[in-house]
Amino acid sequence: MSLIEESIAKTCDRQDTTPSSPGKMKAMKHEHYGSLEDIELREIDKPVPGNHEVLIRVEAAGLHIGDCFSVRGEPRLMRVETGFLRPKTGIPGFDVAGVVEAVGTKVSRFCPGDEVFGTTQGACAEYATAPEDTLALKPGNLTFEQAATVPTSGLAALHALRDVAGVQAGQTVLINGASGGVGTFAIQLAKSFGAKVTGVCSGRNLELVQSIGADHVIDYTSRDFTREETSYEVILDNKENRSLADCRKALTSDGTLILNSGTGARGLAMMIRLFKPLILSPFTKQNLRRYLSVANHADLTFLKDSIEAGKIIPVIDRIYPLAETTAALEYIEKGHARGKVAVTLQPGK
Ligand SMILES: NC(=O)c1ccc[n+]([C@@H]2O[C@H](COP(=O)([O-])OP(=O)(O)OC[C@H]3O[C@@H](n4cnc5c(N)ncnc54)[C@H](OP(=O)(O)O)[C@@H]3O)[C@@H](O)[C@H]2O)c1
């Protein structure tokens, strides 16, 4: 769809689309912050879209470590988004793919029946609402399960490499945590920008990381990328399992290091880990960065176009039925998923 076409607001009959009575739906719900096992399959009210929102009949949800944080309420910083004392929705699932069921009165991009993907709060349910700005039309060549795994991880990789680092063709880029959710998108995006890409992963994932385009791979169980001769113009560190000083040794003198984790520590240790690179950065030629990836329609559409052009394909590790959301989150929390984990609302379809 061209920009001109897209800028013309879609004219669907909104009067018919706003449900008069919300009805009920099944959802994986937790009332309080705490254990992943507190999430239960329950029947609750279907959400009602606000003026700028759409109601999505969920086909699949994509999960990542942020969903585990949102159920546990830890790290506490997460509660800025999910509610301070109690969870606002209490339904995991920040990433969604499904079919638009109804649209709010001010929605201009989507109509009922459109297949969409994007971010929400509460995708592990039969229905979810989302602002139209955090959605885009689903890539036509993906299943709903594949599409649901793209938004948060794909955008995190895109924002790091394109916006923070400004990766250019021919640059050398190292991705630490190359076999994970963000890493598998980052390898493919960096390649699509023309970079020479090195992926750091364990031996069991070397073939996978090569198969999605890495020019070089480093098995972290036998080699340490911070102690080798080679230095890189851009490092995206999804693991932060090396000290800042060690990572800087693997960076060119004016290279960009993007730190994308910071979650292994707690309290003061976490604050030091989060802010030390940002305080140091103005005093060195190296660019030491953190960033927060925020979903938007234009960048989701960028990912859709890249997927349809064959430049990126989501790597899916496991797909769980809705009732097994807790098992999916427990698997993610172990930290060894190969690519992405999804929850399907249509098992066996
Ligand atoms: N900045 C943002 O806005 C933003 C947005 C989204 C996510 N994030 C952050 O991005 C980080 C990465 O998330 P993710 O979803 O990609 O993680 P993930 O999918 O859970 O990572 C799992 C992968 O990491 C690999 N791994 C484990 N230990 C490793 C090590 N020491 N060295 C290299 N690879 C290792 C595992 O492979 P093996 O099993 O073979 O070890 C596995 O394939 C998280 O900290 C998340 O909070 C930030």
Short mmCIF file of C-alpha atoms and ligand atoms in Angstrom, two decimals:
data_model
loop_
_atom_site.label_atom_id
_atom_site.label_comp_id
_atom_site.label_asym_id
_atom_site.label_seq_id
_atom_site.Cartn_x
_atom_site.Cartn_y
_atom_site.Cartn_z
CA MET A 1 0.00 0.00 0.00
CA SER A 2 1.46 3.41 -0.95
CA LEU A 3 1.78 6.24 1.56
CA ILE A 4 -0.90 8.21 -0.32
CA GLU A 5 -3.31 5.29 -0.18
CA GLU A 6 -2.52 4.79 3.47
CA SER A 7 -3.07 8.44 4.32
CA ILE A 8 -6.65 8.20 3.10
CA ALA A 9 -8.70 7.23 6.12
CA LYS A 10 -10.51 3.93 5.69
CA THR A 11 -14.24 4.38 5.52
CA CYS A 12 -15.94 1.44 7.12
CA ASP A 13 -19.30 1.52 8.78
CA ARG A 14 -18.31 2.20 12.37
CA GLN A 15 -21.86 2.41 13.65
CA ASP A 16 -22.27 -1.28 12.94
CA THR A 17 -18.96 -2.24 14.49
CA THR A 18 -19.21 -0.94 18.05
CA PRO A 19 -20.66 -3.76 20.13
CA SER A 20 -23.71 -2.76 22.21
CA SER A 21 -23.08 -5.33 24.90
CA PRO A 22 -19.49 -6.54 25.38
CA GLY A 23 -20.25 -10.21 26.05
CA LYS A 24 -17.85 -12.72 27.59
CA MET A 25 -14.53 -14.24 26.55
CA LYS A 26 -11.91 -16.70 27.78
CA ALA A 27 -8.63 -15.20 28.97
CA MET A 28 -5.52 -16.21 30.92
CA LYS A 29 -5.89 -13.96 33.95
CA HIS A 30 -4.06 -13.13 37.18
CA GLU A 31 -5.41 -10.76 39.84
CA HIS A 32 -2.15 -9.93 41.67
CA TYR A 33 1.55 -9.72 40.88
CA GLY A 34 3.36 -12.91 41.86
CA SER A 35 3.89 -16.39 40.49
CA LEU A 36 3.52 -17.44 36.86
CA GLU A 37 1.35 -20.27 38.18
CA ASP A 38 -1.28 -17.80 39.38
CA ILE A 39 -2.48 -17.28 35.80
CA GLU A 40 -5.73 -19.18 35.21
CA LEU A 41 -8.05 -19.65 32.26
CA ARG A 42 -11.14 -17.65 33.22
CA GLU A 43 -14.30 -16.27 31.65
CA ILE A 44 -14.32 -12.49 31.85
CA ASP A 45 -15.92 -9.50 30.11
CA LYS A 46 -14.84 -8.87 26.54
CA PRO A 47 -12.98 -5.54 26.32
CA VAL A 48 -14.62 -2.56 24.61
CA PRO A 49 -12.46 -0.48 22.24
CA GLY A 50 -11.94 3.22 22.98
CA ASN A 51 -12.34 5.84 20.26
CA HIS A 52 -8.82 5.34 18.88
CA GLU A 53 -8.75 1.58 19.46
CA VAL A 54 -9.72 -1.55 17.63
CA LEU A 55 -11.16 -4.76 19.06
CA ILE A 56 -9.17 -7.75 17.79
CA ARG A 57 -10.36 -11.34 17.68
CA VAL A 58 -7.06 -12.82 18.79
CA GLU A 59 -5.66 -15.67 16.70
CA ALA A 60 -2.23 -15.77 18.36
CA ALA A 61 -0.15 -14.00 21.00
CA GLY A 62 3.61 -13.56 20.97
CA LEU A 63 5.45 -13.79 24.29
CA HIS A 64 8.80 -12.53 25.57
CA ILE A 65 10.56 -11.96 28.89
CA GLY A 66 8.56 -8.73 29.42
CA ASP A 67 5.44 -10.90 29.83
CA CYS A 68 7.11 -12.79 32.69
CA PHE A 69 8.01 -9.44 34.30
CA SER A 70 4.44 -8.22 33.89
CA VAL A 71 3.02 -11.26 35.72
CA ARG A 72 5.62 -11.14 38.49
CA GLY A 73 5.52 -7.32 38.79
CA GLU A 74 9.35 -7.44 38.85
CA PRO A 75 11.48 -5.52 38.03
CA ARG A 76 9.20 -2.87 39.54
CA LEU A 77 9.96 -0.44 36.70
CA MET A 78 7.69 -2.66 34.60
CA ARG A 79 4.70 -1.53 36.70
CA VAL A 80 4.83 1.92 35.06
CA GLU A 81 3.25 0.16 32.10
CA THR A 82 1.20 -2.56 33.78
CA GLY A 83 -0.12 -0.84 36.97
CA PHE A 84 1.60 0.04 40.26
CA LEU A 85 -0.29 -1.85 42.98
CA ARG A 86 -2.32 -4.30 40.93
CA PRO A 87 -2.06 -5.38 37.31
CA LYS A 88 -4.30 -3.23 35.09
CA THR A 89 -5.44 -5.96 32.70
CA GLY A 90 -3.86 -8.95 34.47
CA ILE A 91 -3.67 -10.74 31.12
CA PRO A 92 -0.22 -11.51 29.66
CA GLY A 93 0.60 -10.96 26.01
CA PHE A 94 2.07 -7.71 24.68
CA ASP A 95 2.18 -9.00 21.09
CA VAL A 96 -0.90 -9.93 19.09
CA ALA A 97 -2.08 -11.10 15.69
CA GLY A 98 -5.72 -11.46 14.78
CA VAL A 99 -8.72 -10.14 12.92
CA VAL A 100 -10.33 -6.75 13.55
CA GLU A 101 -13.80 -7.30 15.00
CA ALA A 102 -14.82 -3.69 15.72
CA VAL A 103 -13.28 -0.23 15.53
CA GLY A 104 -13.62 2.91 17.66
CA THR A 105 -15.21 6.03 16.22
CA LYS A 106 -11.87 7.80 15.56
CA VAL A 107 -10.07 4.82 13.99
CA SER A 108 -9.06 5.57 10.41
CA ARG A 109 -6.64 2.83 9.35
CA PHE A 110 -8.57 -0.38 9.93
CA CYS A 111 -11.97 -1.92 9.28
CA PRO A 112 -13.62 -5.06 10.63
CA GLY A 113 -12.22 -8.11 8.87
CA ASP A 114 -8.67 -6.70 8.49
CA GLU A 115 -5.91 -9.08 9.57
CA VAL A 116 -3.54 -7.16 11.86
CA PHE A 117 -0.49 -7.59 14.09
CA GLY A 118 1.06 -5.32 16.67
CA THR A 119 1.24 -4.58 20.39
CA THR A 120 -1.45 -4.57 23.06
CA GLN A 121 -1.86 -5.41 26.73
CA GLY A 122 -3.60 -8.75 27.19
CA ALA A 123 -3.21 -10.82 24.02
CA CYS A 124 -3.58 -14.16 25.86
CA ALA A 125 -7.34 -13.95 25.49
CA GLU A 126 -9.99 -14.48 22.85
CA TYR A 127 -10.26 -10.71 22.33
CA ALA A 128 -7.96 -7.75 22.96
CA THR A 129 -8.11 -4.03 22.28
CA ALA A 130 -5.18 -2.03 20.91
CA PRO A 131 -4.59 1.56 19.81
CA GLU A 132 -4.59 1.69 16.01
CA ASP A 133 -1.14 3.36 16.16
CA THR A 134 0.45 0.16 17.54
CA LEU A 135 -0.96 -2.07 14.79
CA ALA A 136 -0.34 -2.71 11.11
CA LEU A 137 -1.78 -5.04 8.50
CA LYS A 138 -0.41 -8.57 9.01
CA PRO A 139 2.28 -9.70 6.55
CA GLY A 140 0.37 -11.68 3.94
CA ASN A 141 2.93 -14.50 3.82
CA LEU A 142 2.87 -15.29 7.57
CA THR A 143 0.54 -17.38 9.71
CA PHE A 144 -1.06 -15.58 12.68
CA GLU A 145 1.33 -17.44 15.01
CA GLN A 146 4.37 -16.24 13.06
CA ALA A 147 3.03 -12.68 12.83
CA ALA A 148 2.33 -12.52 16.58
CA THR A 149 6.02 -13.12 17.33
CA VAL A 150 7.24 -10.12 15.32
CA PRO A 151 6.18 -6.86 17.04
CA THR A 152 8.22 -6.33 20.23
CA SER A 153 11.33 -8.29 19.26
CA GLY A 154 11.34 -7.18 15.62
CA LEU A 155 10.89 -3.54 16.60
CA ALA A 156 13.56 -3.78 19.32
CA ALA A 157 16.03 -5.07 16.73
CA LEU A 158 15.00 -2.45 14.16
CA HIS A 159 15.17 0.48 16.57
CA ALA A 160 18.58 -0.62 17.87
CA LEU A 161 20.23 -1.17 14.50
CA ARG A 162 18.56 1.42 12.27
CA ASP A 163 17.75 4.24 14.70
CA VAL A 164 20.30 4.01 17.53
CA ALA A 165 23.32 2.69 15.59
CA GLY A 166 22.39 3.87 12.09
CA VAL A 167 23.90 0.71 10.61
CA GLN A 168 25.32 1.25 7.10
CA ALA A 169 26.23 -1.22 4.37
CA GLY A 170 29.68 -2.69 4.88
CA GLN A 171 29.83 -2.02 8.64
CA THR A 172 30.80 -4.80 11.01
CA VAL A 173 28.02 -5.68 13.46
CA LEU A 174 28.13 -8.19 16.32
CA ILE A 175 24.91 -9.48 17.89
CA ASN A 176 25.32 -11.07 21.34
CA GLY A 177 22.38 -13.38 22.07
CA ALA A 178 21.96 -14.03 18.34
CA SER A 179 19.69 -17.07 18.74
CA GLY A 180 17.09 -15.33 20.95
CA GLY A 181 13.91 -13.41 20.14
CA VAL A 182 15.59 -10.06 19.45
CA GLY A 183 18.79 -11.64 18.13
CA THR A 184 17.17 -13.64 15.32
CA PHE A 185 15.48 -10.49 13.99
CA ALA A 186 18.66 -8.44 14.51
CA ILE A 187 20.85 -10.82 12.47
CA GLN A 188 18.41 -10.65 9.54
CA LEU A 189 17.87 -6.89 9.72
CA ALA A 190 21.59 -6.15 9.94
CA LYS A 191 22.13 -8.33 6.86
CA SER A 192 19.32 -6.54 5.03
CA PHE A 193 21.13 -3.23 5.76
CA GLY A 194 24.23 -4.69 4.08
CA ALA A 195 26.32 -5.17 7.24
CA LYS A 196 28.91 -7.90 7.85
CA VAL A 197 27.29 -9.75 10.72
CA THR A 198 28.73 -11.87 13.52
CA GLY A 199 26.37 -13.76 15.83
CA VAL A 200 27.27 -14.95 19.32
CA CYS A 201 25.35 -18.06 20.41
CA SER A 202 25.97 -21.54 21.80
CA GLY A 203 27.12 -24.52 19.73
CA ARG A 204 23.63 -25.96 19.38
CA ASN A 205 22.46 -22.75 17.67
CA LEU A 206 25.42 -22.11 15.32
CA GLU A 207 23.65 -23.62 12.31
CA LEU A 208 20.43 -21.73 13.02
CA VAL A 209 22.23 -18.38 13.28
CA GLN A 210 24.18 -19.06 10.08
CA SER A 211 21.00 -20.13 8.29
CA ILE A 212 19.39 -16.72 8.93
CA GLY A 213 22.36 -14.89 7.44
CA ALA A 214 25.22 -14.47 9.93
CA ASP A 215 28.57 -14.23 8.11
CA HIS A 216 30.45 -15.39 11.20
CA VAL A 217 29.40 -17.15 14.39
CA ILE A 218 31.07 -17.33 17.79
CA ASP A 219 30.21 -20.17 20.15
CA TYR A 220 30.14 -18.47 23.55
CA THR A 221 30.77 -21.78 25.33
CA SER A 222 34.29 -22.01 23.84
CA ARG A 223 35.15 -18.43 22.80
CA ASP A 224 34.75 -14.98 24.36
CA PHE A 225 34.08 -12.22 21.82
CA THR A 226 35.53 -9.61 24.18
CA ARG A 227 38.92 -11.37 24.25
CA GLU A 228 39.52 -11.76 20.52
CA GLU A 229 41.53 -9.56 18.13
CA THR A 230 38.52 -8.46 16.03
CA SER A 231 36.66 -5.27 16.93
CA TYR A 232 33.24 -4.29 15.65
CA GLU A 233 31.69 -0.98 14.58
CA VAL A 234 28.36 -1.88 16.15
CA ILE A 235 27.63 -4.31 19.01
CA LEU A 236 24.05 -5.12 20.01
CA ASP A 237 24.32 -6.85 23.38
CA ASN A 238 21.09 -8.66 24.25
CA LYS A 239 22.69 -10.53 27.14
CA GLU A 240 24.98 -8.11 29.04
CA ASN A 241 26.91 -11.03 30.47
CA ARG A 242 30.27 -9.27 30.02
CA SER A 243 31.49 -6.18 31.83
CA LEU A 244 31.14 -2.80 30.13
CA ALA A 245 34.94 -2.51 30.00
CA ASP A 246 35.24 -5.89 28.25
CA CYS A 247 32.56 -5.04 25.70
CA ARG A 248 34.29 -1.75 24.91
CA LYS A 249 37.49 -3.66 24.08
CA ALA A 250 35.55 -5.46 21.32
CA LEU A 251 34.28 -2.12 19.93
CA THR A 252 36.15 0.10 17.44
CA SER A 253 37.43 3.39 18.87
CA ASP A 254 34.35 5.26 17.56
CA GLY A 255 31.92 2.33 17.49
CA THR A 256 28.41 2.05 18.97
CA LEU A 257 27.61 -0.35 21.80
CA ILE A 258 23.89 -0.86 22.39
CA LEU A 259 23.07 -2.46 25.72
CA ASN A 260 19.72 -4.20 25.57
CA SER A 261 19.19 -6.09 28.78
CA GLY A 262 20.12 -4.67 32.17
CA THR A 263 17.66 -7.05 33.78
CA GLY A 264 19.98 -9.57 35.44
CA ALA A 265 20.67 -7.29 38.41
CA ARG A 266 18.34 -5.80 41.05
CA GLY A 267 18.23 -2.61 43.12
CA LEU A 268 21.37 -0.44 43.20
CA ALA A 269 23.32 -2.93 41.05
CA MET A 270 20.66 -2.59 38.38
CA MET A 271 20.74 1.23 38.53
CA ILE A 272 24.55 1.22 38.16
CA ARG A 273 24.31 -1.23 35.28
CA LEU A 274 21.62 0.85 33.59
CA PHE A 275 23.19 4.29 33.97
CA LYS A 276 26.99 3.76 33.96
CA PRO A 277 27.30 3.55 30.15
CA LEU A 278 25.09 6.61 29.68
CA ILE A 279 27.16 8.69 32.13
CA LEU A 280 30.44 7.52 30.57
CA SER A 281 29.42 7.95 26.92
CA PRO A 282 29.93 11.77 26.63
CA PHE A 283 33.55 11.32 27.78
CA THR A 284 34.58 8.80 25.12
CA LYS A 285 34.53 8.63 21.30
CA GLN A 286 32.67 5.35 21.66
CA ASN A 287 28.89 5.68 21.63
CA LEU A 288 27.47 3.74 24.62
CA ARG A 289 23.71 3.52 24.43
CA ARG A 290 20.51 2.16 25.93
CA TYR A 291 17.14 2.64 24.30
CA LEU A 292 13.47 1.91 24.78
CA SER A 293 11.68 0.54 21.76
CA VAL A 294 8.14 1.92 21.39
CA ALA A 295 5.72 0.38 18.89
CA ASN A 296 4.35 2.50 16.07
CA HIS A 297 2.41 1.89 12.87
CA ALA A 298 5.15 3.04 10.46
CA ASP A 299 7.81 0.71 11.84
CA LEU A 300 5.45 -2.26 12.03
CA THR A 301 4.68 -1.58 8.37
CA PHE A 302 8.44 -1.45 7.69
CA LEU A 303 8.74 -4.93 9.24
CA LYS A 304 5.71 -6.18 7.27
CA ASP A 305 7.29 -4.95 4.02
CA SER A 306 10.67 -6.53 4.93
CA ILE A 307 8.93 -9.83 5.70
CA GLU A 308 6.91 -9.79 2.49
CA ALA A 309 10.11 -8.97 0.54
CA GLY A 310 11.70 -12.10 2.02
CA LYS A 311 14.33 -10.16 4.00
CA ILE A 312 13.14 -11.42 7.40
CA ILE A 313 11.38 -14.55 8.59
CA PRO A 314 10.44 -15.07 12.24
CA VAL A 315 12.19 -18.02 13.87
CA ILE A 316 9.65 -19.89 16.00
CA ASP A 317 10.76 -22.26 18.72
CA ARG A 318 7.48 -23.36 20.34
CA ILE A 319 3.75 -22.72 20.01
CA TYR A 320 1.54 -23.40 23.04
CA PRO A 321 -2.27 -23.55 23.33
CA LEU A 322 -3.83 -20.67 25.30
CA ALA A 323 -4.47 -22.79 28.41
CA GLU A 324 -0.70 -23.53 28.59
CA THR A 325 0.42 -19.88 28.74
CA THR A 326 2.12 -20.49 32.10
CA ALA A 327 4.27 -23.26 30.59
CA ALA A 328 5.18 -20.92 27.71
CA LEU A 329 6.26 -18.19 30.15
CA GLU A 330 8.24 -20.66 32.27
CA TYR A 331 10.06 -21.81 29.14
CA ILE A 332 10.93 -18.22 28.18
CA GLU A 333 12.13 -17.45 31.69
CA LYS A 334 14.72 -20.24 31.48
CA GLY A 335 16.47 -18.06 28.84
CA HIS A 336 17.17 -20.69 26.21
CA ALA A 337 14.40 -20.22 23.64
CA ARG A 338 15.64 -20.51 20.06
CA GLY A 339 13.91 -17.53 18.47
CA LYS A 340 10.33 -16.88 19.53
CA VAL A 341 7.51 -18.47 21.54
CA ALA A 342 3.83 -18.01 20.63
CA VAL A 343 0.43 -18.92 22.07
CA THR A 344 -2.26 -19.98 19.62
CA LEU A 345 -6.01 -19.60 20.03
CA GLN A 346 -6.58 -22.14 17.27
CA PRO A 347 -4.56 -25.23 18.24
CA GLY A 348 -4.58 -27.90 15.57
CA LYS A 349 -5.90 -25.54 12.86
N1 LIG B 1 15.21 -2.15 24.61
C1 LIG B 1 13.97 -2.61 24.41
O1 LIG B 1 13.02 -1.83 24.19
C2 LIG B 1 13.75 -4.10 24.47
C3 LIG B 1 12.66 -4.68 23.81
C4 LIG B 1 12.54 -6.06 23.83
C5 LIG B 1 13.46 -6.84 24.54
N2 LIG B 1 14.47 -6.23 25.23
C6 LIG B 1 15.48 -7.02 25.97
O2 LIG B 1 16.21 -7.78 25.06
C7 LIG B 1 16.86 -8.82 25.76
C8 LIG B 1 16.88 -10.06 24.91
O3 LIG B 1 15.57 -10.57 24.80
P1 LIG B 1 15.28 -11.86 23.95
O4 LIG B 1 13.80 -12.01 23.90
O5 LIG B 1 16.05 -11.83 22.66
O6 LIG B 1 15.93 -12.99 24.87
P2 LIG B 1 15.70 -14.53 24.76
O7 LIG B 1 14.95 -14.86 23.50
O8 LIG B 1 15.11 -15.05 26.03
O9 LIG B 1 17.17 -15.13 24.66
C9 LIG B 1 17.31 -16.49 24.63
C10 LIG B 1 18.53 -16.85 23.80
O10 LIG B 1 19.71 -16.34 24.45
C11 LIG B 1 20.76 -17.27 24.23
N3 LIG B 1 21.76 -17.15 25.29
C12 LIG B 1 21.64 -17.53 26.58
N4 LIG B 1 22.79 -17.23 27.25
C13 LIG B 1 23.62 -16.64 26.34
C14 LIG B 1 24.94 -16.13 26.42
N5 LIG B 1 25.63 -16.15 27.55
N6 LIG B 1 25.48 -15.59 25.30
C15 LIG B 1 24.80 -15.55 24.13
N7 LIG B 1 23.54 -16.04 24.00
C16 LIG B 1 22.97 -16.59 25.09
C17 LIG B 1 20.05 -18.61 24.29
O11 LIG B 1 20.79 -19.57 23.57
P3 LIG B 1 21.40 -20.87 24.32
O12 LIG B 1 20.25 -21.62 24.92
O13 LIG B 1 22.07 -21.63 23.25
O14 LIG B 1 22.33 -20.36 25.37
C18 LIG B 1 18.70 -18.33 23.65
O15 LIG B 1 18.66 -18.64 22.28
C19 LIG B 1 16.08 -8.99 27.09
O16 LIG B 1 16.91 -8.58 28.15
C20 LIG B 1 14.91 -8.04 26.92
O17 LIG B 1 14.54 -7.47 28.15
C21 LIG B 1 14.62 -4.90 25.20
#
